[in-house]
mmCIF file of C-alpha atoms in Angstrom:
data_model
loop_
_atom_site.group_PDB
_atom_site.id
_atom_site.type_symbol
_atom_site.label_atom_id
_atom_site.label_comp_id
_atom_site.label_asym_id
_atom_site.label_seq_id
_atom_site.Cartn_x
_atom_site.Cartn_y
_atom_site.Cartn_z
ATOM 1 C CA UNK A 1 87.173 2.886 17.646
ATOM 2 C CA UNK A 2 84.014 2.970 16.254
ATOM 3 C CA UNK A 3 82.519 0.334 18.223
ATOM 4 C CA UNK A 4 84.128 1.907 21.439
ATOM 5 C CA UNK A 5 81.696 4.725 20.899
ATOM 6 C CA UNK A 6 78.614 2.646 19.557
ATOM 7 C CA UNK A 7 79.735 1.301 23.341
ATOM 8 C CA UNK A 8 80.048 4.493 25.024
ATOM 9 C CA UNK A 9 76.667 5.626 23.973
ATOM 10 C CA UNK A 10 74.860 2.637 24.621
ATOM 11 C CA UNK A 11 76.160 3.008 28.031
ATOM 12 C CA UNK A 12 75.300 6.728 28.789
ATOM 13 C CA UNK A 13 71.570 6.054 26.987
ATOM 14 C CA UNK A 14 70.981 3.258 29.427
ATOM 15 C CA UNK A 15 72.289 5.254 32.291
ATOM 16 C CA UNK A 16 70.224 7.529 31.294
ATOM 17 C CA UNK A 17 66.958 5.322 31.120
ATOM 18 C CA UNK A 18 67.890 4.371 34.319
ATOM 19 C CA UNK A 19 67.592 8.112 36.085
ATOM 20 C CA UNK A 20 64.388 8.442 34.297
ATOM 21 C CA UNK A 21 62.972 5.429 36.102
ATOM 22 C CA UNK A 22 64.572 6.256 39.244
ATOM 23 C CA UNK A 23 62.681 9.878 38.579
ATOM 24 C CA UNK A 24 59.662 8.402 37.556
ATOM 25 C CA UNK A 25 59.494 6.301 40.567
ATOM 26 C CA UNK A 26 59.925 8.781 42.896
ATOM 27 C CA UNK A 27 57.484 11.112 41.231
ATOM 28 C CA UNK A 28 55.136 7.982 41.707
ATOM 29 C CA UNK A 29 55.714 7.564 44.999
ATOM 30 C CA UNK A 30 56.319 11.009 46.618
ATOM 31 C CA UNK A 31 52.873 10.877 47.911
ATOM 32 C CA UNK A 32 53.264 8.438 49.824
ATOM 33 C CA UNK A 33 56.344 8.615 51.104
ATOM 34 C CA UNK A 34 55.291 11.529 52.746
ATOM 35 C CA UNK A 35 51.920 9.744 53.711
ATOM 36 C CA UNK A 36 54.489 7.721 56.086
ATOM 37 C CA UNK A 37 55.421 10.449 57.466
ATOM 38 C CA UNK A 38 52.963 11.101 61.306
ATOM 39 C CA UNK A 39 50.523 13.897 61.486
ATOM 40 C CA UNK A 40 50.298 14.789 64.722
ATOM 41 C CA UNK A 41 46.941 15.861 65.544
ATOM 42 C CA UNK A 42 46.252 17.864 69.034
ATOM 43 C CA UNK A 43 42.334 18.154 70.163
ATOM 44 C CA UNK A 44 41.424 20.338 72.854
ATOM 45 C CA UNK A 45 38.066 19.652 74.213
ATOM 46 C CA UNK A 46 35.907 22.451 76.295
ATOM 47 C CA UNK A 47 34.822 19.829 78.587
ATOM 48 C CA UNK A 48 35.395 16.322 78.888
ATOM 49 C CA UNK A 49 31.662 15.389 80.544
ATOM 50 C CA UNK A 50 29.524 16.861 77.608
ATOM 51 C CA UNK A 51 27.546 14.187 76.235
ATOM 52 C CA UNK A 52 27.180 15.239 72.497
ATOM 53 C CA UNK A 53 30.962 16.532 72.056
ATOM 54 C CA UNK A 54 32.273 13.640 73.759
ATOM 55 C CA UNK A 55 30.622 11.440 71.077
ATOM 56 C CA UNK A 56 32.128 13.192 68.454
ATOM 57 C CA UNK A 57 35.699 12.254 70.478
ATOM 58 C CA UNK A 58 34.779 8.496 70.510
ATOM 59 C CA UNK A 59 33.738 8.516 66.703
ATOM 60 C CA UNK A 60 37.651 10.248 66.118
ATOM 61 C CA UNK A 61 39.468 7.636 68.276
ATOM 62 C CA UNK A 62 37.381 4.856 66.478
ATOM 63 C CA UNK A 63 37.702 5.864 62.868
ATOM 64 C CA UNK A 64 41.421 7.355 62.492
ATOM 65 C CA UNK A 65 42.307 3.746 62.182
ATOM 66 C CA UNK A 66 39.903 3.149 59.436
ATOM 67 C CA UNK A 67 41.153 6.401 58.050
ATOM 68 C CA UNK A 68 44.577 5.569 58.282
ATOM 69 C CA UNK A 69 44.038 2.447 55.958
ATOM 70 C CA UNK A 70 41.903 3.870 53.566
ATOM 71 C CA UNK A 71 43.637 6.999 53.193
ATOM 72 C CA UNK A 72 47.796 5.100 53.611
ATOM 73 C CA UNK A 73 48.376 7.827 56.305
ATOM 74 C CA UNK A 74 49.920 7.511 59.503
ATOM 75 C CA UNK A 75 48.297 10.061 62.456
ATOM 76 C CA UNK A 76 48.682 10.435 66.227
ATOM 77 C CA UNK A 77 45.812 11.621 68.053
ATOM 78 C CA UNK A 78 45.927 13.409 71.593
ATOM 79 C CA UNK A 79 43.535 14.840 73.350
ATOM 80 C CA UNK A 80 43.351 17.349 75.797
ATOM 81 C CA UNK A 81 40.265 18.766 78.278
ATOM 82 C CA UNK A 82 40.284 22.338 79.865
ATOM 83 C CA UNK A 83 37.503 22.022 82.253
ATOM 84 C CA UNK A 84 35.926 24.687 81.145
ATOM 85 C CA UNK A 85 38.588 27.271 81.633
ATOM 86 C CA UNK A 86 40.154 29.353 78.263
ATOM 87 C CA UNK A 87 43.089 30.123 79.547
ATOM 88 C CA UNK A 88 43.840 26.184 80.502
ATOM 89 C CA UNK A 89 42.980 25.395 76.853
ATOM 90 C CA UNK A 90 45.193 28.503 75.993
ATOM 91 C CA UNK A 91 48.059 26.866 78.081
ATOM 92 C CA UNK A 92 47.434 23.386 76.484
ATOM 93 C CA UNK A 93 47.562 24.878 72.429
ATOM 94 C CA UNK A 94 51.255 26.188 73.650
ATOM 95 C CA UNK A 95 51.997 22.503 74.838
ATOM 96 C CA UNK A 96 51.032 21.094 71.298
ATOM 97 C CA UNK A 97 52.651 24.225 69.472
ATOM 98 C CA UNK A 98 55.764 23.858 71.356
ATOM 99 C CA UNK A 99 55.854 19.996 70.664
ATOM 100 C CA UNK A 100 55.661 20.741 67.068
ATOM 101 C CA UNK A 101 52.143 19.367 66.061
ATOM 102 C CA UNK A 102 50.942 19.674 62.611
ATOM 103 C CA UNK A 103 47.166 20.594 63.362
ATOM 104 C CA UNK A 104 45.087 21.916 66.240
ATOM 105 C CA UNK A 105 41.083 20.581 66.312
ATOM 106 C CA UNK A 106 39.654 23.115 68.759
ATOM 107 C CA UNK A 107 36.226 23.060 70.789
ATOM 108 C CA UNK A 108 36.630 26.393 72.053
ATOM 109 C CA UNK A 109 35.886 26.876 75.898
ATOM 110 C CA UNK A 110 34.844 30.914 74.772
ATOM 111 C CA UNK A 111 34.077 31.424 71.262
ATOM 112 C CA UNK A 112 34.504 35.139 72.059
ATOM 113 C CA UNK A 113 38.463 34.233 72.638
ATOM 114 C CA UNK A 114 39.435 32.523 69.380
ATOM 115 C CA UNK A 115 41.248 35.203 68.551
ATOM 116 C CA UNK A 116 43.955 34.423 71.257
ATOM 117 C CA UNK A 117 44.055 31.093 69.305
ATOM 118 C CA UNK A 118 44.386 32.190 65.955
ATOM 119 C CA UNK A 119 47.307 34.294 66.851
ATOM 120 C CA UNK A 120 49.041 31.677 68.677
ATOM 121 C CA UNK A 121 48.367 28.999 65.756
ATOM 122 C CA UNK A 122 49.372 31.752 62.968
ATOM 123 C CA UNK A 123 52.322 32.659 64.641
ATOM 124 C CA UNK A 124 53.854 29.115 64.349
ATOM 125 C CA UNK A 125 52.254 28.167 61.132
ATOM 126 C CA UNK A 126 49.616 25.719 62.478
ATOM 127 C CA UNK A 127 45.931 24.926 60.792
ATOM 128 C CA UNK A 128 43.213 25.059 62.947
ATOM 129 C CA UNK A 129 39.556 23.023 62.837
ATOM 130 C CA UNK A 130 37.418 24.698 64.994
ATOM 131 C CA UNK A 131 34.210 22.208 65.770
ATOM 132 C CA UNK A 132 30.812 22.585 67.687
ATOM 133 C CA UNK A 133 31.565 25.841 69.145
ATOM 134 C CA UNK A 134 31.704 28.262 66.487
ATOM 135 C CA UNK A 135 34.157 31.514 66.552
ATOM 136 C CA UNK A 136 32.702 35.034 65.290
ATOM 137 C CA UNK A 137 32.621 35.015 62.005
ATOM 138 C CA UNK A 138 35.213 37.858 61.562
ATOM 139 C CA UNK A 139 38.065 35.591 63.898
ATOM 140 C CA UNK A 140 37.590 32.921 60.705
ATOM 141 C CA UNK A 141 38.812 35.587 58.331
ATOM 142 C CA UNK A 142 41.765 36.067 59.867
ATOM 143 C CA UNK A 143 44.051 33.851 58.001
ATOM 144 C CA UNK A 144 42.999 31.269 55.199
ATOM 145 C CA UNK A 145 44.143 28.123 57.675
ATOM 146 C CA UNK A 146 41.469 28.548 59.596
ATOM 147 C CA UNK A 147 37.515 26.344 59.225
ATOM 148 C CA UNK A 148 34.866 25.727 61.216
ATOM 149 C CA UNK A 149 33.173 22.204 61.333
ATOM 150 C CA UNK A 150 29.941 22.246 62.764
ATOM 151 C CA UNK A 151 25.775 21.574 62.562
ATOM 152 C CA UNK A 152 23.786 24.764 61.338
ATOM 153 C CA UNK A 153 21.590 26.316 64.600
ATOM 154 C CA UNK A 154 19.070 27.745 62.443
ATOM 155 C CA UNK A 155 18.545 24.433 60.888
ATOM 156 C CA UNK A 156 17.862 22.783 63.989
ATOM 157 C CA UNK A 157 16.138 25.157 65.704
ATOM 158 C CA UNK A 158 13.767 24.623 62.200
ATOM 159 C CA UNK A 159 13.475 21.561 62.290
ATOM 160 C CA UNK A 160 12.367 21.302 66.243
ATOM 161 C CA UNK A 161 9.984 23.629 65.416
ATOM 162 C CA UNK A 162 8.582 21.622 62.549
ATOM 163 C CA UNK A 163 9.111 18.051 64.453
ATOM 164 C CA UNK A 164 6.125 19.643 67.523
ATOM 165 C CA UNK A 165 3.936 20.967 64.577
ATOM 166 C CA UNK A 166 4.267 17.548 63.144
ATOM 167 C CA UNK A 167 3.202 16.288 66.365
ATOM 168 C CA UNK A 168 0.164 18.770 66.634
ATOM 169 C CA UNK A 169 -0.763 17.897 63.167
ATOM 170 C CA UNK A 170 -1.235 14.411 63.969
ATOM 171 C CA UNK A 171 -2.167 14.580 68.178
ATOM 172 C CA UNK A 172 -4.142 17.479 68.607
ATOM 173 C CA UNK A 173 -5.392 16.557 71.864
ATOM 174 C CA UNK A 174 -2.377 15.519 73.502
ATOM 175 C CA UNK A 175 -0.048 18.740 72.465
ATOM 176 C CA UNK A 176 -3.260 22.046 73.493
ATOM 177 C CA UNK A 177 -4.331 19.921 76.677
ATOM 178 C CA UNK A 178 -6.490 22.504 77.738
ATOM 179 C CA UNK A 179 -7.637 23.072 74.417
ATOM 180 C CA UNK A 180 -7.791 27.057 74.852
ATOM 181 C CA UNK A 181 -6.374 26.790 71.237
ATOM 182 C CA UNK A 182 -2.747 28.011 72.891
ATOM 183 C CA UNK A 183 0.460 26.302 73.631
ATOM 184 C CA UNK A 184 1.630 26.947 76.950
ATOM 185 C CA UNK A 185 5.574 25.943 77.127
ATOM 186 C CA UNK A 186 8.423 25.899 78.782
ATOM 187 C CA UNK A 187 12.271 26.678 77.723
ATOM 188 C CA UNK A 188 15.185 24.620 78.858
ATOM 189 C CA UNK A 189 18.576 27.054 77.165
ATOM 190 C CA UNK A 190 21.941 26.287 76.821
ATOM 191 C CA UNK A 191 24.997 28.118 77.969
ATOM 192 C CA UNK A 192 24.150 32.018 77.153
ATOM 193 C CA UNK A 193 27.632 32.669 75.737
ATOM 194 C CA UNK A 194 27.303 29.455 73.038
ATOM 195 C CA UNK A 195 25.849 30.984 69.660
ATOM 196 C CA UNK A 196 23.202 28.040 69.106
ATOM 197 C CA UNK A 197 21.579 28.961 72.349
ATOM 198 C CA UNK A 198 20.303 32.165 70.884
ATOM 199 C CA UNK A 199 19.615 30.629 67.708
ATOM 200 C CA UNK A 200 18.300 27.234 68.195
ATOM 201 C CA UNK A 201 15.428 28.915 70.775
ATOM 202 C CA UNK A 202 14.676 32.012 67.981
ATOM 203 C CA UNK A 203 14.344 29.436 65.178
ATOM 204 C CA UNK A 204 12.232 26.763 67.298
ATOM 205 C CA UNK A 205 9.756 29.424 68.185
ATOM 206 C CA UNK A 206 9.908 31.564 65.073
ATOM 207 C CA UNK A 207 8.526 28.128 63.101
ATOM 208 C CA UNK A 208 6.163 27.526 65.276
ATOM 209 C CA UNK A 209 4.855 30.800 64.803
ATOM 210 C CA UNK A 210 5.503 30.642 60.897
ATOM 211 C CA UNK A 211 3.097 27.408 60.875
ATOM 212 C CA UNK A 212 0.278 29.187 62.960
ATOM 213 C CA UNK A 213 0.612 28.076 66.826
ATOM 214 C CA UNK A 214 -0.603 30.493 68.964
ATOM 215 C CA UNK A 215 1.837 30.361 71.885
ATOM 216 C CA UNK A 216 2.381 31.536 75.460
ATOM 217 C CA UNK A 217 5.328 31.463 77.065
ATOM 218 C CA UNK A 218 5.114 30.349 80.788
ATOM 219 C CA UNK A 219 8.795 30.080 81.732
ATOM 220 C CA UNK A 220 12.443 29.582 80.486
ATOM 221 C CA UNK A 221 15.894 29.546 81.978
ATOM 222 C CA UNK A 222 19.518 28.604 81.506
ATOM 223 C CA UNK A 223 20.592 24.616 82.060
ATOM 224 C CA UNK A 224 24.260 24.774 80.018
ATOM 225 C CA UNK A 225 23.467 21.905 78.377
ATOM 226 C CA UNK A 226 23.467 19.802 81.193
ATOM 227 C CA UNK A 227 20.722 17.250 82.110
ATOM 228 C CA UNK A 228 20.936 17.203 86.635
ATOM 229 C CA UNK A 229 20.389 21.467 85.952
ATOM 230 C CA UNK A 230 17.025 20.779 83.863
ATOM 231 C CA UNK A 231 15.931 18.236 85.581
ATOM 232 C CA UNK A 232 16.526 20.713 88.435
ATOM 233 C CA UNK A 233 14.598 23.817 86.360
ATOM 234 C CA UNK A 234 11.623 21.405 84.966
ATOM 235 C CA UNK A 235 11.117 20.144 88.797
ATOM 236 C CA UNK A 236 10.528 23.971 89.450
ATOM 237 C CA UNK A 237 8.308 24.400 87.138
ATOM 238 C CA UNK A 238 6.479 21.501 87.468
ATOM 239 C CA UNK A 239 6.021 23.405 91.199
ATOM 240 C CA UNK A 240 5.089 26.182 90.203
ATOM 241 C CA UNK A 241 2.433 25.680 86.893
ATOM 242 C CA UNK A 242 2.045 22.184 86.718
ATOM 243 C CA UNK A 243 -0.336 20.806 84.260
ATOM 244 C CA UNK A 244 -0.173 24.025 82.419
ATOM 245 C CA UNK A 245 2.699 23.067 81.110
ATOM 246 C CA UNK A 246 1.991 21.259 77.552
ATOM 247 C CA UNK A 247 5.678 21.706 75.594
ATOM 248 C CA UNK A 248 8.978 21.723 76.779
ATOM 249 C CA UNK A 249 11.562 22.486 74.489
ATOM 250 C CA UNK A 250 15.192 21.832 75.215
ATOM 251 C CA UNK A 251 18.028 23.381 73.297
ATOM 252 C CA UNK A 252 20.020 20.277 73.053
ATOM 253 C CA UNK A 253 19.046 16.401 74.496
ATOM 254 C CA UNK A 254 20.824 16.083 77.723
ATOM 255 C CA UNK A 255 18.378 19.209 78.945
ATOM 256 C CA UNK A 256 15.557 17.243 78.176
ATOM 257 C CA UNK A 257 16.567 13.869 79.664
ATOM 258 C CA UNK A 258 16.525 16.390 82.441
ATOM 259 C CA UNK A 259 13.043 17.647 82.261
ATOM 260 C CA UNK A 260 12.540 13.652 81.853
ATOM 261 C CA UNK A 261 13.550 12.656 85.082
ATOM 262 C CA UNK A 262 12.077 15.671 86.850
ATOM 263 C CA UNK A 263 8.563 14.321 84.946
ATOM 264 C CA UNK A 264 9.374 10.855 86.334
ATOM 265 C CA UNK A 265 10.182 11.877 89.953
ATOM 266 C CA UNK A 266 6.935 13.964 90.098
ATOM 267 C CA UNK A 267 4.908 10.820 88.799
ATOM 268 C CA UNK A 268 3.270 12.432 85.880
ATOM 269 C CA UNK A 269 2.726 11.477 82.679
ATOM 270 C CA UNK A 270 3.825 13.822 80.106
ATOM 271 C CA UNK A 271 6.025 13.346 77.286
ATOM 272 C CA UNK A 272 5.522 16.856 75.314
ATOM 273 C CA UNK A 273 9.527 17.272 75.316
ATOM 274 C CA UNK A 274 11.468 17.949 72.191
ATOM 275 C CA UNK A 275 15.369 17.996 72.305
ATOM 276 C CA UNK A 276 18.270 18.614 69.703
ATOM 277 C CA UNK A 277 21.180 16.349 69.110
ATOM 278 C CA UNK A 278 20.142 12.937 68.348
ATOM 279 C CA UNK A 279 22.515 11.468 71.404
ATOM 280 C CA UNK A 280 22.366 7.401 72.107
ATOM 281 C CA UNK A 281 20.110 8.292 75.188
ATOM 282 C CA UNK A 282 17.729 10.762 73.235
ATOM 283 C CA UNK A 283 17.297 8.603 70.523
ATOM 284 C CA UNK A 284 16.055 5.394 73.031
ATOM 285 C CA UNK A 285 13.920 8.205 75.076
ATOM 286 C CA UNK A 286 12.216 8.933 71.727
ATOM 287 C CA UNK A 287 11.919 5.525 71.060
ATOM 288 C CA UNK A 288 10.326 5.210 74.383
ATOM 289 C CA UNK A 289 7.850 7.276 73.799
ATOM 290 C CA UNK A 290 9.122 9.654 76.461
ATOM 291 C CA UNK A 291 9.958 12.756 73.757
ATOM 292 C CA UNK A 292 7.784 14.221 70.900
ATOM 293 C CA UNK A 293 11.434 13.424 68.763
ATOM 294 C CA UNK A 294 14.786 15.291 68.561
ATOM 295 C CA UNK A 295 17.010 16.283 66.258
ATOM 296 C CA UNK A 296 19.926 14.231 64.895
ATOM 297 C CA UNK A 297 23.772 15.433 64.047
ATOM 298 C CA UNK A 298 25.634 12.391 63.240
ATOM 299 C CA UNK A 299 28.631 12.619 65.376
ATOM 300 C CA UNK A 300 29.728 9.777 62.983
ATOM 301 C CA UNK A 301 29.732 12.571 59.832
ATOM 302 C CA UNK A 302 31.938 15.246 62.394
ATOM 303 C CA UNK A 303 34.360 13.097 63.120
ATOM 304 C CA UNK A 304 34.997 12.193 59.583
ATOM 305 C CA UNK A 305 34.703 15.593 58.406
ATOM 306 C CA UNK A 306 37.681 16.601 61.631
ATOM 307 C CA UNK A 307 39.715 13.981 60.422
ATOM 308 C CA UNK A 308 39.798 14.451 56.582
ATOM 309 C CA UNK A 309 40.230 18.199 57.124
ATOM 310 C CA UNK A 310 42.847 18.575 59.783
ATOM 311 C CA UNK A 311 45.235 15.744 57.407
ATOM 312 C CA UNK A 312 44.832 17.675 54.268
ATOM 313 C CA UNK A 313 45.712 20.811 56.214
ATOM 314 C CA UNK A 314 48.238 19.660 57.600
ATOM 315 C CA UNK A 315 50.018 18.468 54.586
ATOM 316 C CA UNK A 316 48.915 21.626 53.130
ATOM 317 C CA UNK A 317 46.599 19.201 50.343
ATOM 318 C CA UNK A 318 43.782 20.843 48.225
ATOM 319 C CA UNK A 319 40.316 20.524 49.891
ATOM 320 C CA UNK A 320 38.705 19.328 46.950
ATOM 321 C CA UNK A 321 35.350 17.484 47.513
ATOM 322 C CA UNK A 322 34.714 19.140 50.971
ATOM 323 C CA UNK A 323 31.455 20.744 51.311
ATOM 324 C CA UNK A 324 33.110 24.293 52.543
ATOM 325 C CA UNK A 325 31.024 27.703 52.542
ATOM 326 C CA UNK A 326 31.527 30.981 51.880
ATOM 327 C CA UNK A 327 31.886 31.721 56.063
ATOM 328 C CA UNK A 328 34.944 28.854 55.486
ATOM 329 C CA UNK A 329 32.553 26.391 57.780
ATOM 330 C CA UNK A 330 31.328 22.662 56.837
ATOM 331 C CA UNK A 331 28.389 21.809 58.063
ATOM 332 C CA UNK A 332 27.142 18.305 59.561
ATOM 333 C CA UNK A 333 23.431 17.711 57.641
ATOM 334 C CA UNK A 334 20.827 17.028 60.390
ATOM 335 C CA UNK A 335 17.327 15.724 60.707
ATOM 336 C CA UNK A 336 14.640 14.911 62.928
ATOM 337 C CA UNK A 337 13.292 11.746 64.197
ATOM 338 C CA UNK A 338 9.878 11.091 66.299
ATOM 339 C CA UNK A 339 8.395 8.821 68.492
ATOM 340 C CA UNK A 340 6.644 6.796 65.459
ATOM 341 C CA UNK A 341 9.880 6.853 63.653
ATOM 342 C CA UNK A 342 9.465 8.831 61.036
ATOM 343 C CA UNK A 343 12.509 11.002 59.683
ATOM 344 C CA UNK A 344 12.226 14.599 58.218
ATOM 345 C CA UNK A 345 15.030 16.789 56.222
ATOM 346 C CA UNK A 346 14.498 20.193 54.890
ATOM 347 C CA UNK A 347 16.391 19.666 51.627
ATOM 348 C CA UNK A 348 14.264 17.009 50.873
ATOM 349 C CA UNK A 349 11.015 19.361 50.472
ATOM 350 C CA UNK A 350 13.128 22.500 49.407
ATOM 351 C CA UNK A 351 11.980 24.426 51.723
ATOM 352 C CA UNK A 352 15.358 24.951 53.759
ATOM 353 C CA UNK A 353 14.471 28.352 55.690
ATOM 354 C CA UNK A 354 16.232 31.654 55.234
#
């Protein structure tokens, strides 16, 4: 009888070993497990011909594979363009919400409408990355599933500034033509409802300023960011002052490739042009020698930055590590490049601007 028990509880301790290695197994391996299981990512896109934003979509189709392997996750991509319209990018975030996707990556046709979003996205318990095209600040603060992933304006509306007194500092003569001691310059803008319009122009000038040009403005207008409608603007110009001109500053790079080929058409030589957004093409114009420099966002960094935080949102992960401020925004560290190669970054003089 004895034995029969010694039996018994042999039995029931072994059994018991057993669960707690089944347990500890599965408390091993949870995580993953549900790492198998697809995040469905939907990304609406403002327009599918803009040259910066539609790098940032190549950089997310070509890493989410890489990401997938480092990361043992398993994610569906889809992508969706509204041609400018909101309320076709309004109609296409009920498609994905309706089809049960686990997070929304939204490049908002009208920031001024994110609200429209948020309530949609809230209302079925859906995350949302907002990128390049930044919501009002109060929209963010609406619900705590909402971020913003995107390059700071002010910074690169600095750092242009800085890049032409760079230029100045080192070509006198070629920047004040006329040397009357004045810049006389030009102003290709983007879209007037897009934030880093306003802000990129106020910070280019404002540094200028701050490092002691004396400027005159001769002209300015609205291109959207697109390079046929300042090419169109700069030919005007070029029409109407001519060699007065000595800077043209462009808001983003397609503008300037713009004011590029109107320079070309009207067989001048001039290459006083300064863009923003380090694309492929503005980066072999400034090594051309065809801009002063621009200013460089790797669309590499946004994409990874989209991709790590829409997963962990969606599987509602801590977002440990991630660079997030106070406004609930990450954003993509720039810097400028010129014609003679040379790189600049304010945090590496401490002198980032307030």
């Amino acid at each position: 009888m004895k034995r029969k028990r010694q039996r018994i509880f042999l039995a029931a301790g072994a059994l018991l070993a057993a669960v707690a290695l089944v347990v500890v197994w599965m408390n091993k391996n949870r995580s993953q497990m549900e790492k198998s299981e697809i995040i469905k990512i939907g990304v609406l896109i403002y327009k599918e011909d803009d040259t910066f934003v539609s790098g940032i979509v190549e950089e997310m189709k070509r890493q989410f594979k890489d990401y997938e392997r480092e990361n043992g996750s398993r994610i569906r991509l889809d992508f969706s363009y509204a041609e400018e319209n909101q309320s076709i990018q309004n109609e296409q975030i009920d498609k994905y919400l309706s089809l049960d996707y686990d997070v929304l990556c939204v490049n908002l046709v009208d920031r001024t409408e994110a609200a429209i979003v948020i309530e949609k996205a809230k209302a079925a318990d859906v995350p949302v990355v907002f990128f390049n095209r930044e919501p009002v600040a109060e929209d963010l603060q609406q619900w705590d599933r909402l971020y913003y992933v995107g390059s700071d304006a002010k910074e690169s509306g600095t750092l242009e500034g800085l890049l032409v007194a760079d230029y100045y500092q080192k070509y006198p003569e070629q920047l004040d033509r006329n040397q009357d001691g004045v810049i006389q310059y030009v102003l290709l803008e983007g879209e007037s409802r897009h934030q880093d319009s306003l802000i990129r122009t106020e910070y280019s000038i404002q540094t200028l300023v701050e490092e002691g040009f004396s400027l005159e403005r001769l002209d300015g207008g609205i291109a959207n960011w697109v390079r046929s409608q300042g090419e169109a603007l700069t030919t005007q110009w070029l029409r109407e002052y001519g060699s007065e001109i000595e800077l043209i500053i462009s808001n983003n790079d397609d503008m300037a490739l713009g004011a590029i080929d109107a320079v070309e058409n009207w067989h001048v030589k001039f290459s006083n042009i300064v863009g923003i957004d380090g694309t492929p093409e503005g980066l072999a114009a400034v090594e051309a020698g065809k801009m002063i420099g621009t200013i460089v966002a790797g669309q590499e960094e946004y994409a990874r930055v989209i991709l790590d935080l829409a997963e962990r949102m969606a599987r509602r992960e801590a977002l440990d590590g991630l660079a997030i401020r106070e406004d609930k925004s990450i954003r993509v560290p720039m810097y400028s490049i010129n014609s003679d190669g040379e790189i600049r970054r304010l945090e590496e003089e401490g002198n980032e601007r307030n």
